[in-house]
Amino acid sequence: KPIIEVKNLRKVYRIGTEKVVALQKIDLEIQKGEVCCILGTSGSGKSTLLNMLAGLEKPTRGQALLSGVDVTQLSERKLAKFRQRNVGFVFQSYNLMGGLTALENVAMPLTYQGVSRAKRNKRARAMLKAVGLGNRIYHKPTQMSGGQQQRVGIARAFVAKPKIVFADEPTGNLDTKTTMEVMELMVKMARKNNQTLVIVTHDPEISVFADRIVHITDGLIDSDKPNVSIVPPL
Ligand code: ADP
Ligand code: ADP
């Protein structure tokens, strides 16, 4: 059974009397452990799709099932709980807490899972080491480069071992070299524990890291192919 199932998903925004069809009709299945890239130009509907998958917005029609749970039907409270237990996020602008150290940022998702302080710190430390920031654990976001901040973002997304990680333009603010490093790291993390990784991007360059490339145009999937030029896991 696929870990992600999108069925007949449609989203129409209404602004006054105007209608914008952001997603026409999306059907998509993603298997556990897959690294899937959703590729499309600006305005094609990628963020809308990701927001539906994360349960952040309600669709006009259709379902988005994660591990068999239709997140479009959950109440805010249940959704928050479901996300904390099952989903990690990596953002374009990192979304780290500015007042907190790298260690505190990475430990954050574990607080929701009732992990003790000592264990949180231990696991956050290990994660930061794994992303190459073992010597930056007390740095705050403003004291780190974009690439370093995104490594912290990746450590935070994976620390609680979510089944699924969503990454929205994760390299959008990074230069080419850092982009490649960050992508390799993120895919390596996902492969290690057979976690499912869904990357949304407009950048065809980063799709080389995925098992599969789903291309969206005007709110419709116009191609869905296994990646033949895949970079093997390190
Ligand atoms: P992408 O992420 O691929 O750039 P989006 O999903 O952000 O595309 O947008 C798809 C379409 O939906 C665009 O035409 C955009 O203008 C429109 N759209 C997105 N969000 C909203 C919103 N909150 N209200 C109205 N229209 C929106
Ligand atoms: P931007 O592309 O403007 O930098 P981000 O990549 O930071 O934006 O965020 C992308 C999307 O993730 C946004 O649509 C936002 O609503 C959503 N988002 C922001 N914070 C969270 C959160 N804590 N959990 C889930 N989704 C979030």
Coordinates of N, CA, C and O in Angstrom, one line a residue, residues 38-47 169 200-204 214-219 222:
I38 N 8.8 16.6 -7.1 CA 7.7 17.2 -7.8 C 8.2 18.5 -8.5 O 8.6 19.4 -7.8
L39 N 8.2 18.4 -9.8 CA 8.9 19.5 -10.6 C 7.9 20.3 -11.4 O 7.0 19.7 -12.0
G40 N 8.1 21.6 -11.4 CA 7.2 22.4 -12.2 C 7.6 23.9 -12.1 O 8.2 24.3 -11.2
T41 N 7.2 24.6 -13.1 CA 7.5 26.0 -13.1 C 6.7 26.8 -12.1 O 5.8 26.2 -11.5
S42 N 7.1 28.0 -11.8 CA 6.4 28.9 -10.9 C 4.9 29.0 -11.3 O 4.6 29.2 -12.5
G43 N 4.0 28.8 -10.3 CA 2.6 28.9 -10.6 C 1.9 27.6 -11.1 O 0.7 27.6 -11.4
S44 N 2.7 26.5 -11.2 CA 2.1 25.3 -11.7 C 1.3 24.6 -10.7 O 0.5 23.7 -11.0
G45 N 1.4 24.9 -9.4 CA 0.5 24.3 -8.4 C 1.3 23.5 -7.4 O 0.7 22.8 -6.5
K46 N 2.6 23.5 -7.4 CA 3.4 22.7 -6.5 C 3.2 23.0 -5.0 O 3.0 22.1 -4.2
S47 N 3.2 24.3 -4.7 CA 3.0 24.6 -3.2 C 1.6 24.3 -2.8 O 1.4 23.8 -1.7
E169 N 11.1 23.6 -2.0 CA 12.3 24.4 -2.6 C 13.4 24.5 -1.6 O 13.9 25.6 -1.2
V200 N 9.7 19.4 -3.5 CA 9.0 20.2 -4.5 C 10.0 21.3 -5.0 O 10.6 21.9 -4.1
T201 N 10.1 21.4 -6.3 CA 11.1 22.4 -6.8 C 10.8 22.8 -8.2 O 10.1 22.1 -9.0
H202 N 11.3 24.0 -8.6 CA 11.2 24.4 -10.0 C 12.6 24.0 -10.7 O 12.7 24.3 -11.9
D203 N 13.5 23.5 -9.9 CA 14.9 23.4 -10.4 C 15.2 22.0 -10.9 O 15.4 21.1 -10.1
P204 N 15.3 21.8 -12.2 CA 15.5 20.4 -12.8 C 16.8 19.8 -12.3 O 17.0 18.6 -12.2
V214 N 8.0 13.7 -10.9 CA 6.6 13.9 -11.3 C 6.6 15.4 -11.7 O 6.9 16.3 -11.0
H215 N 6.2 15.6 -12.9 CA 6.2 17.0 -13.5 C 4.7 17.5 -13.5 O 3.8 16.9 -14.0
I216 N 4.6 18.7 -13.0 CA 3.3 19.4 -13.0 C 3.3 20.6 -13.9 O 4.2 21.4 -13.8
T217 N 2.2 20.7 -14.7 CA 2.0 21.9 -15.5 C 0.5 22.3 -15.3 O -0.4 21.5 -15.4
D218 N 0.3 23.6 -15.0 CA -1.1 24.1 -14.8 C -2.0 23.2 -14.0 O -3.1 22.9 -14.3
G219 N -1.5 22.7 -12.9 CA -2.3 22.0 -11.9 C -2.6 20.5 -12.4 O -3.5 19.9 -11.8
D222 N 1.8 16.1 -15.9 CA 1.9 15.8 -17.3 C 3.0 14.8 -17.6 O 3.1 14.3 -18.8

